[in-house]
Amino acid sequence: QGARKVRLDGDLRAVLLEAPGRCVPYAVIEGVVRSVKETLSSQFVENCKGVVQRLTLQEHKMVWNRTTHLWNDYEKIIHQRTNTTPFDLVPAEDGAGVTVRVMKPLDAAELSLETVYEKFHPSVQSFTDVIGHYISGERPKGIQETEQMLKVGMALTGVGELVLDNATIKLQPPKQGMPYYLSALDFESLLQKQESSVRFWKILTVVFGFATCAVLFFLLRKQYRHHRERQHLRQMQEEFRQAQERLTNVEGGETLKNACVVCLSSTKSCVFLECGHVCSCHECYQALPEPKKCPICRQGITRVVPLYNS
């Protein structure tokens, strides 16, 4: 959005002469591709001339996934060659007499190449080959041969650094690290495409941000619960310790000796039979769950005899 849009006309040289350092750091310029010297001819299409040619051989095969137990498509570029020749951007209208030399087109983040030839060569397999492929987990499908070109006469939108070098106007990758574009789209369409991409990443960032916040919330909540439980346990231990100290200090520790092993506050007042243990007060005996068992030896209680201390 911050790129300066300049026109490819006779005033372009004057604009660069007035710019600091004879350079516009980030500019948008639209023109038509024209070769400087010789052109590149298509290997498969007659009378197809261009300035960038990319030949690709891509292998297609099916690979067995041992985790999902499914055959997945797999593509691999086994050979790729790119040929270039110097080219300029010239005005769509003839006779303007101004050109812009495009530098390092292969460094562009988006280089619009048109597919002029594409052919798929399926692999020929015998029965033994099929058996071997099933055993190995790889089934070749074939080789795809593709030729892409940046044709002469194609309308191109360049976004990059525009500089006047002696008598030559050059469009090159920006030194500030901003993206370099050579696109067949017009500037407005290219801008909308980049805005859609940015919008997608923003939505993805917001979604992952909410997911991260939710995970952190549940982790912190879990830690808080554990902290509360540990705090409650420490509080109970402290109350138990204080109760023991109180019982120890009363009557020289005699009360602690006769204290109920359950509540540690009341004195023992029950004899459990048939085990014979004297360990509980009557209230704690009543609170024991059914079937009632001795808190000391876990033997079943058949009857209870009251105990009276004189």
mmCIF file of C-alpha atoms in Angstrom:
data_model
loop_
_atom_site.group_PDB
_atom_site.id
_atom_site.type_symbol
_atom_site.label_atom_id
_atom_site.label_comp_id
_atom_site.label_asym_id
_atom_site.label_seq_id
_atom_site.Cartn_x
_atom_site.Cartn_y
_atom_site.Cartn_z
ATOM 1 C CA GLN A 1 0.000 0.000 0.000
ATOM 2 C CA GLY A 2 2.893 2.358 0.648
ATOM 3 C CA ALA A 3 4.494 1.764 -2.758
ATOM 4 C CA ARG A 4 4.624 4.822 -5.016
ATOM 5 C CA LYS A 5 2.871 4.292 -8.336
ATOM 6 C CA VAL A 6 4.753 5.820 -11.256
ATOM 7 C CA ARG A 7 3.870 5.961 -14.931
ATOM 8 C CA LEU A 8 6.087 4.507 -17.625
ATOM 9 C CA ASP A 9 6.270 7.633 -19.784
ATOM 10 C CA GLY A 10 8.622 10.407 -20.759
ATOM 11 C CA ASP A 11 8.393 12.033 -17.316
ATOM 12 C CA LEU A 12 9.819 8.992 -15.521
ATOM 13 C CA ARG A 13 13.441 10.074 -15.962
ATOM 14 C CA ALA A 14 12.658 13.524 -14.559
ATOM 15 C CA VAL A 15 10.914 11.934 -11.546
ATOM 16 C CA LEU A 16 14.020 9.863 -10.775
ATOM 17 C CA LEU A 17 16.334 12.839 -11.222
ATOM 18 C CA GLU A 18 14.376 14.729 -8.564
ATOM 19 C CA ALA A 19 14.252 11.748 -6.170
ATOM 20 C CA PRO A 20 16.934 11.453 -3.422
ATOM 21 C CA GLY A 21 19.809 9.374 -4.751
ATOM 22 C CA ARG A 22 17.956 9.073 -8.071
ATOM 23 C CA CYS A 23 16.018 6.233 -6.495
ATOM 24 C CA VAL A 24 12.437 5.452 -5.503
ATOM 25 C CA PRO A 25 12.839 2.808 -2.746
ATOM 26 C CA TYR A 26 9.501 1.120 -3.389
ATOM 27 C CA ALA A 27 7.643 1.822 -6.615
ATOM 28 C CA VAL A 28 4.918 0.302 -8.762
ATOM 29 C CA ILE A 29 5.282 0.371 -12.523
ATOM 30 C CA GLU A 30 3.277 -1.336 -15.260
ATOM 31 C CA GLY A 31 4.506 -2.150 -18.731
ATOM 32 C CA VAL A 32 4.874 -4.739 -21.488
ATOM 33 C CA VAL A 33 7.696 -7.282 -21.658
ATOM 34 C CA ARG A 34 10.234 -6.762 -24.442
ATOM 35 C CA SER A 35 13.468 -8.672 -24.939
ATOM 36 C CA VAL A 36 16.726 -6.712 -24.951
ATOM 37 C CA LYS A 37 18.642 -9.010 -27.300
ATOM 38 C CA GLU A 38 17.679 -12.534 -28.265
ATOM 39 C CA THR A 39 14.518 -14.268 -27.070
ATOM 40 C CA LEU A 40 13.995 -17.766 -25.718
ATOM 41 C CA SER A 41 12.010 -20.162 -27.896
ATOM 42 C CA SER A 42 9.700 -22.799 -26.502
ATOM 43 C CA GLN A 43 10.907 -26.372 -26.882
ATOM 44 C CA PHE A 44 7.403 -27.682 -27.505
ATOM 45 C CA VAL A 45 5.280 -24.812 -28.918
ATOM 46 C CA GLU A 46 6.079 -23.171 -32.231
ATOM 47 C CA ASN A 47 6.371 -19.370 -32.468
ATOM 48 C CA CYS A 48 6.288 -19.036 -28.683
ATOM 49 C CA LYS A 49 8.910 -16.535 -27.576
ATOM 50 C CA GLY A 50 9.754 -15.447 -24.050
ATOM 51 C CA VAL A 51 12.369 -14.003 -21.736
ATOM 52 C CA VAL A 52 12.091 -16.505 -18.841
ATOM 53 C CA GLN A 53 11.741 -20.242 -19.456
ATOM 54 C CA ARG A 54 11.322 -22.885 -16.771
ATOM 55 C CA LEU A 55 11.402 -26.605 -17.599
ATOM 56 C CA THR A 56 10.260 -28.988 -14.874
ATOM 57 C CA LEU A 57 10.153 -32.769 -14.521
ATOM 58 C CA GLN A 58 7.977 -33.838 -11.610
ATOM 59 C CA GLU A 59 7.535 -37.373 -10.324
ATOM 60 C CA HIS A 60 4.100 -38.500 -9.141
ATOM 61 C CA LYS A 61 3.658 -41.598 -7.003
ATOM 62 C CA MET A 62 1.539 -43.146 -4.257
ATOM 63 C CA VAL A 63 3.150 -43.793 -0.873
ATOM 64 C CA TRP A 64 1.722 -46.120 1.779
ATOM 65 C CA ASN A 65 1.272 -44.417 5.147
ATOM 66 C CA ARG A 66 1.894 -46.951 7.899
ATOM 67 C CA THR A 67 0.131 -44.799 10.471
ATOM 68 C CA THR A 68 -3.167 -44.114 8.667
ATOM 69 C CA HIS A 69 -2.966 -47.243 6.452
ATOM 70 C CA LEU A 70 -3.833 -45.194 3.376
ATOM 71 C CA TRP A 71 -2.160 -44.486 0.019
ATOM 72 C CA ASN A 72 -1.186 -40.803 -0.185
ATOM 73 C CA ASP A 73 -0.218 -38.787 -3.264
ATOM 74 C CA TYR A 74 3.425 -37.718 -3.315
ATOM 75 C CA GLU A 75 5.046 -35.265 -5.711
ATOM 76 C CA LYS A 76 8.743 -34.629 -6.131
ATOM 77 C CA ILE A 77 10.632 -32.366 -8.546
ATOM 78 C CA ILE A 78 13.389 -34.501 -10.014
ATOM 79 C CA HIS A 79 14.740 -31.866 -12.411
ATOM 80 C CA GLN A 80 14.172 -28.165 -12.992
ATOM 81 C CA ARG A 81 16.012 -25.700 -15.212
ATOM 82 C CA THR A 82 15.318 -21.990 -15.596
ATOM 83 C CA ASN A 83 16.678 -19.941 -18.497
ATOM 84 C CA THR A 84 16.558 -16.157 -18.586
ATOM 85 C CA THR A 85 17.518 -13.394 -20.969
ATOM 86 C CA PRO A 86 17.636 -9.626 -20.246
ATOM 87 C CA PHE A 87 14.345 -7.859 -20.818
ATOM 88 C CA ASP A 88 12.729 -4.471 -20.402
ATOM 89 C CA LEU A 89 9.334 -3.105 -19.514
ATOM 90 C CA VAL A 90 8.080 -0.731 -22.186
ATOM 91 C CA PRO A 91 4.845 1.301 -22.425
ATOM 92 C CA ALA A 92 1.839 -0.374 -23.959
ATOM 93 C CA GLU A 93 1.656 2.496 -26.455
ATOM 94 C CA ASP A 94 4.493 2.561 -28.988
ATOM 95 C CA GLY A 95 6.656 5.609 -29.455
ATOM 96 C CA ALA A 96 7.146 6.648 -25.815
ATOM 97 C CA GLY A 97 10.861 5.870 -26.064
ATOM 98 C CA VAL A 98 11.363 5.007 -22.343
ATOM 99 C CA THR A 99 12.262 1.549 -21.035
ATOM 100 C CA VAL A 100 12.868 -0.002 -17.611
ATOM 101 C CA ARG A 101 15.407 -2.827 -17.295
ATOM 102 C CA VAL A 102 14.176 -5.619 -15.018
ATOM 103 C CA MET A 103 16.964 -6.980 -12.803
ATOM 104 C CA LYS A 104 17.066 -10.389 -11.051
ATOM 105 C CA PRO A 105 13.581 -11.581 -12.042
ATOM 106 C CA LEU A 106 14.129 -14.956 -10.349
ATOM 107 C CA ASP A 107 14.412 -13.193 -6.968
ATOM 108 C CA ALA A 108 10.808 -12.001 -7.201
ATOM 109 C CA ALA A 109 8.445 -13.277 -4.496
ATOM 110 C CA GLU A 110 5.815 -13.640 -7.214
ATOM 111 C CA LEU A 111 6.909 -14.238 -10.796
ATOM 112 C CA SER A 112 4.000 -14.833 -13.168
ATOM 113 C CA LEU A 113 4.936 -17.596 -15.605
ATOM 114 C CA GLU A 114 2.423 -18.970 -18.086
ATOM 115 C CA THR A 115 2.251 -22.731 -18.601
ATOM 116 C CA VAL A 116 2.669 -23.231 -22.353
ATOM 117 C CA TYR A 117 3.170 -27.017 -22.348
ATOM 118 C CA GLU A 118 2.204 -29.781 -19.947
ATOM 119 C CA LYS A 119 2.211 -33.519 -20.511
ATOM 120 C CA PHE A 120 1.926 -36.493 -18.178
ATOM 121 C CA HIS A 121 3.874 -39.657 -19.010
ATOM 122 C CA PRO A 122 2.298 -42.574 -17.114
ATOM 123 C CA SER A 123 4.619 -45.293 -15.901
ATOM 124 C CA VAL A 124 4.378 -48.728 -17.551
ATOM 125 C CA GLN A 125 4.364 -51.540 -14.991
ATOM 126 C CA SER A 126 4.394 -55.295 -15.263
ATOM 127 C CA PHE A 127 2.648 -57.636 -12.850
ATOM 128 C CA THR A 128 5.870 -58.316 -10.944
ATOM 129 C CA ASP A 129 6.483 -54.561 -10.694
ATOM 130 C CA VAL A 130 3.034 -54.067 -9.155
ATOM 131 C CA ILE A 131 3.718 -56.781 -6.553
ATOM 132 C CA GLY A 132 7.089 -55.230 -5.757
ATOM 133 C CA HIS A 133 5.575 -51.776 -5.394
ATOM 134 C CA TYR A 134 2.942 -53.044 -2.955
ATOM 135 C CA ILE A 135 5.654 -54.704 -0.895
ATOM 136 C CA SER A 136 7.906 -51.609 -0.896
ATOM 137 C CA GLY A 137 5.017 -49.224 -0.177
ATOM 138 C CA GLU A 138 5.595 -46.994 -3.240
ATOM 139 C CA ARG A 139 3.563 -47.045 -6.457
ATOM 140 C CA PRO A 140 4.894 -44.746 -9.215
ATOM 141 C CA LYS A 141 2.187 -43.054 -11.294
ATOM 142 C CA GLY A 142 4.329 -41.279 -13.884
ATOM 143 C CA ILE A 143 6.351 -38.215 -14.817
ATOM 144 C CA GLN A 144 4.833 -34.809 -15.530
ATOM 145 C CA GLU A 145 6.707 -32.571 -17.975
ATOM 146 C CA THR A 146 5.963 -28.840 -17.776
ATOM 147 C CA GLU A 147 7.219 -25.757 -19.580
ATOM 148 C CA GLN A 148 6.457 -22.279 -18.240
ATOM 149 C CA MET A 149 7.408 -18.991 -19.881
ATOM 150 C CA LEU A 150 7.238 -15.263 -19.394
ATOM 151 C CA LYS A 151 6.177 -14.341 -22.906
ATOM 152 C CA VAL A 152 7.269 -11.355 -24.916
ATOM 153 C CA GLY A 153 4.446 -8.798 -25.091
ATOM 154 C CA MET A 154 2.914 -9.877 -21.787
ATOM 155 C CA ALA A 155 1.598 -7.090 -19.537
ATOM 156 C CA LEU A 156 3.555 -7.086 -16.280
ATOM 157 C CA THR A 157 3.283 -5.179 -13.008
ATOM 158 C CA GLY A 158 6.598 -4.659 -11.241
ATOM 159 C CA VAL A 159 6.903 -3.670 -7.579
ATOM 160 C CA GLY A 160 10.411 -2.951 -6.335
ATOM 161 C CA GLU A 161 13.200 -0.405 -6.175
ATOM 162 C CA LEU A 162 13.339 1.946 -9.163
ATOM 163 C CA VAL A 163 16.747 3.527 -9.736
ATOM 164 C CA LEU A 164 18.389 5.632 -12.446
ATOM 165 C CA ASP A 165 21.843 4.147 -13.136
ATOM 166 C CA ASN A 166 23.630 6.444 -15.599
ATOM 167 C CA ALA A 167 21.271 6.381 -18.570
ATOM 168 C CA THR A 168 19.485 3.137 -17.653
ATOM 169 C CA ILE A 169 16.357 2.950 -15.508
ATOM 170 C CA LYS A 170 16.384 -0.289 -13.496
ATOM 171 C CA LEU A 171 13.764 -2.153 -11.482
ATOM 172 C CA GLN A 172 15.437 -4.348 -8.874
ATOM 173 C CA PRO A 173 14.763 -6.053 -5.511
ATOM 174 C CA PRO A 174 14.378 -3.481 -2.689
ATOM 175 C CA LYS A 175 17.365 -3.109 -0.360
ATOM 176 C CA GLN A 176 15.098 -2.703 2.693
ATOM 177 C CA GLY A 177 13.964 -6.324 2.405
ATOM 178 C CA MET A 178 10.463 -5.574 1.162
ATOM 179 C CA PRO A 179 8.938 -8.131 -1.266
ATOM 180 C CA TYR A 180 9.737 -7.916 -4.954
ATOM 181 C CA TYR A 181 6.865 -8.634 -7.385
ATOM 182 C CA LEU A 182 6.672 -9.308 -11.111
ATOM 183 C CA SER A 183 3.027 -10.166 -11.591
ATOM 184 C CA ALA A 184 0.674 -10.481 -14.535
ATOM 185 C CA LEU A 185 -2.071 -8.980 -12.351
ATOM 186 C CA ASP A 186 -2.719 -5.254 -12.347
ATOM 187 C CA PHE A 187 -1.745 -3.334 -9.227
ATOM 188 C CA GLU A 188 -5.234 -3.252 -7.697
ATOM 189 C CA SER A 189 -5.702 -7.023 -8.121
ATOM 190 C CA LEU A 190 -2.215 -7.684 -6.736
ATOM 191 C CA LEU A 191 -2.989 -5.474 -3.732
ATOM 192 C CA GLN A 192 -6.278 -7.278 -3.085
ATOM 193 C CA LYS A 193 -4.483 -10.625 -3.284
ATOM 194 C CA GLN A 194 -1.925 -9.543 -0.681
ATOM 195 C CA GLU A 195 -4.654 -8.105 1.553
ATOM 196 C CA SER A 196 -6.542 -11.409 1.404
ATOM 197 C CA SER A 197 -3.381 -13.238 2.405
ATOM 198 C CA VAL A 198 -2.775 -10.829 5.283
ATOM 199 C CA ARG A 199 -6.406 -11.152 6.384
ATOM 200 C CA PHE A 200 -6.097 -14.941 6.406
ATOM 201 C CA TRP A 201 -2.967 -14.818 8.586
ATOM 202 C CA LYS A 202 -4.610 -12.317 10.922
ATOM 203 C CA ILE A 203 -7.639 -14.594 11.386
ATOM 204 C CA LEU A 204 -5.325 -17.569 11.919
ATOM 205 C CA THR A 205 -3.334 -15.577 14.484
ATOM 206 C CA VAL A 206 -6.515 -14.578 16.348
ATOM 207 C CA VAL A 207 -7.765 -18.184 16.388
ATOM 208 C CA PHE A 208 -4.463 -19.524 17.683
ATOM 209 C CA GLY A 209 -4.331 -16.637 20.181
ATOM 210 C CA PHE A 210 -7.742 -17.565 21.598
ATOM 211 C CA ALA A 211 -6.770 -21.245 21.676
ATOM 212 C CA THR A 212 -3.546 -20.398 23.520
ATOM 213 C CA CYS A 213 -5.415 -18.215 26.015
ATOM 214 C CA ALA A 214 -7.939 -21.008 26.641
ATOM 215 C CA VAL A 215 -5.164 -23.553 27.244
ATOM 216 C CA LEU A 216 -3.354 -21.153 29.582
ATOM 217 C CA PHE A 217 -6.623 -20.462 31.427
ATOM 218 C CA PHE A 218 -7.260 -24.172 32.045
ATOM 219 C CA LEU A 219 -3.633 -24.751 33.100
ATOM 220 C CA LEU A 220 -3.721 -21.814 35.517
ATOM 221 C CA ARG A 221 -7.093 -22.956 36.835
ATOM 222 C CA LYS A 222 -5.693 -26.435 37.446
ATOM 223 C CA GLN A 223 -2.645 -24.999 39.201
ATOM 224 C CA TYR A 224 -4.895 -22.777 41.322
ATOM 225 C CA ARG A 225 -6.982 -25.769 42.381
ATOM 226 C CA HIS A 226 -3.871 -27.719 43.325
ATOM 227 C CA HIS A 227 -2.640 -24.713 45.283
ATOM 228 C CA ARG A 228 -5.955 -24.446 47.138
ATOM 229 C CA GLU A 229 -5.902 -28.165 47.921
ATOM 230 C CA ARG A 230 -2.331 -27.974 49.239
ATOM 231 C CA GLN A 231 -3.235 -24.887 51.275
ATOM 232 C CA HIS A 232 -6.276 -26.652 52.716
ATOM 233 C CA LEU A 233 -4.166 -29.701 53.571
ATOM 234 C CA ARG A 234 -1.582 -27.541 55.332
ATOM 235 C CA GLN A 235 -4.358 -25.816 57.251
ATOM 236 C CA MET A 236 -5.787 -29.163 58.400
ATOM 237 C CA GLN A 237 -2.328 -30.354 59.424
ATOM 238 C CA GLU A 238 -1.803 -27.163 61.423
ATOM 239 C CA GLU A 239 -5.172 -27.546 63.147
ATOM 240 C CA PHE A 240 -4.342 -31.175 63.949
ATOM 241 C CA ARG A 241 -0.958 -30.124 65.369
ATOM 242 C CA GLN A 242 -2.577 -27.437 67.499
ATOM 243 C CA ALA A 243 -5.157 -29.918 68.778
ATOM 244 C CA GLN A 244 -2.374 -32.309 69.749
ATOM 245 C CA GLU A 245 -0.573 -29.533 71.606
ATOM 246 C CA ARG A 246 -3.713 -28.598 73.496
ATOM 247 C CA LEU A 247 -4.345 -32.209 74.500
ATOM 248 C CA THR A 248 -0.736 -32.667 75.541
ATOM 249 C CA ASN A 249 -0.802 -29.607 77.775
ATOM 250 C CA VAL A 250 -4.005 -30.633 79.610
ATOM 251 C CA GLU A 251 -3.438 -32.736 82.788
ATOM 252 C CA GLY A 252 0.150 -33.515 81.899
ATOM 253 C CA GLY A 253 -0.732 -35.428 78.745
ATOM 254 C CA GLU A 254 -3.206 -37.751 80.457
ATOM 255 C CA THR A 255 -6.063 -36.453 78.308
ATOM 256 C CA LEU A 256 -4.170 -37.249 75.092
ATOM 257 C CA LYS A 257 -3.655 -40.776 76.335
ATOM 258 C CA ASN A 258 -7.398 -41.234 76.857
ATOM 259 C CA ALA A 259 -8.464 -39.188 73.797
ATOM 260 C CA CYS A 260 -10.641 -40.661 71.051
ATOM 261 C CA VAL A 261 -8.444 -41.710 68.133
ATOM 262 C CA VAL A 262 -11.007 -40.312 65.679
ATOM 263 C CA CYS A 263 -11.759 -36.801 66.907
ATOM 264 C CA LEU A 264 -8.879 -36.386 69.425
ATOM 265 C CA SER A 265 -11.130 -34.136 71.522
ATOM 266 C CA SER A 266 -13.454 -36.390 73.508
ATOM 267 C CA THR A 267 -12.307 -39.169 75.840
ATOM 268 C CA LYS A 268 -12.591 -42.839 75.026
ATOM 269 C CA SER A 269 -15.918 -44.234 76.231
ATOM 270 C CA CYS A 270 -16.530 -47.454 74.234
ATOM 271 C CA VAL A 271 -15.151 -50.979 74.354
ATOM 272 C CA PHE A 272 -15.459 -52.746 70.968
ATOM 273 C CA LEU A 273 -16.145 -56.469 71.053
ATOM 274 C CA GLU A 274 -14.973 -58.970 70.143
ATOM 275 C CA CYS A 275 -11.566 -57.256 69.486
ATOM 276 C CA GLY A 276 -11.569 -55.470 72.885
ATOM 277 C CA HIS A 277 -10.097 -52.173 71.713
ATOM 278 C CA VAL A 278 -10.889 -49.031 73.675
ATOM 279 C CA CYS A 279 -10.298 -46.271 71.116
ATOM 280 C CA SER A 280 -13.407 -44.213 70.449
ATOM 281 C CA CYS A 281 -15.981 -41.992 72.025
ATOM 282 C CA HIS A 282 -19.679 -42.785 71.699
ATOM 283 C CA GLU A 283 -20.316 -39.985 69.165
ATOM 284 C CA CYS A 284 -17.559 -41.176 66.816
ATOM 285 C CA TYR A 285 -18.810 -44.761 67.176
ATOM 286 C CA GLN A 286 -22.238 -43.604 66.027
ATOM 287 C CA ALA A 287 -20.616 -41.855 63.046
ATOM 288 C CA LEU A 288 -18.764 -44.983 61.837
ATOM 289 C CA PRO A 289 -20.095 -46.242 58.475
ATOM 290 C CA GLU A 290 -22.013 -49.496 58.239
ATOM 291 C CA PRO A 291 -20.908 -52.217 58.722
ATOM 292 C CA LYS A 292 -19.094 -50.772 61.683
ATOM 293 C CA LYS A 293 -15.474 -51.812 62.072
ATOM 294 C CA CYS A 294 -12.867 -51.097 64.705
ATOM 295 C CA PRO A 295 -10.727 -48.081 63.664
ATOM 296 C CA ILE A 296 -7.623 -49.850 65.022
ATOM 297 C CA CYS A 297 -7.775 -53.414 63.707
ATOM 298 C CA ARG A 298 -10.641 -53.116 61.161
ATOM 299 C CA GLN A 299 -12.415 -56.100 62.768
ATOM 300 C CA GLY A 300 -16.190 -56.107 62.713
ATOM 301 C CA ILE A 301 -17.906 -54.761 65.845
ATOM 302 C CA THR A 302 -20.538 -57.154 67.163
ATOM 303 C CA ARG A 303 -21.433 -55.148 70.301
ATOM 304 C CA VAL A 304 -20.290 -52.153 72.308
ATOM 305 C CA VAL A 305 -19.780 -51.927 76.070
ATOM 306 C CA PRO A 306 -19.806 -48.434 77.668
ATOM 307 C CA LEU A 307 -16.653 -47.457 79.541
ATOM 308 C CA TYR A 308 -16.834 -45.316 82.661
ATOM 309 C CA ASN A 309 -13.735 -43.636 84.065
ATOM 310 C CA SER A 310 -13.820 -43.074 87.825
#
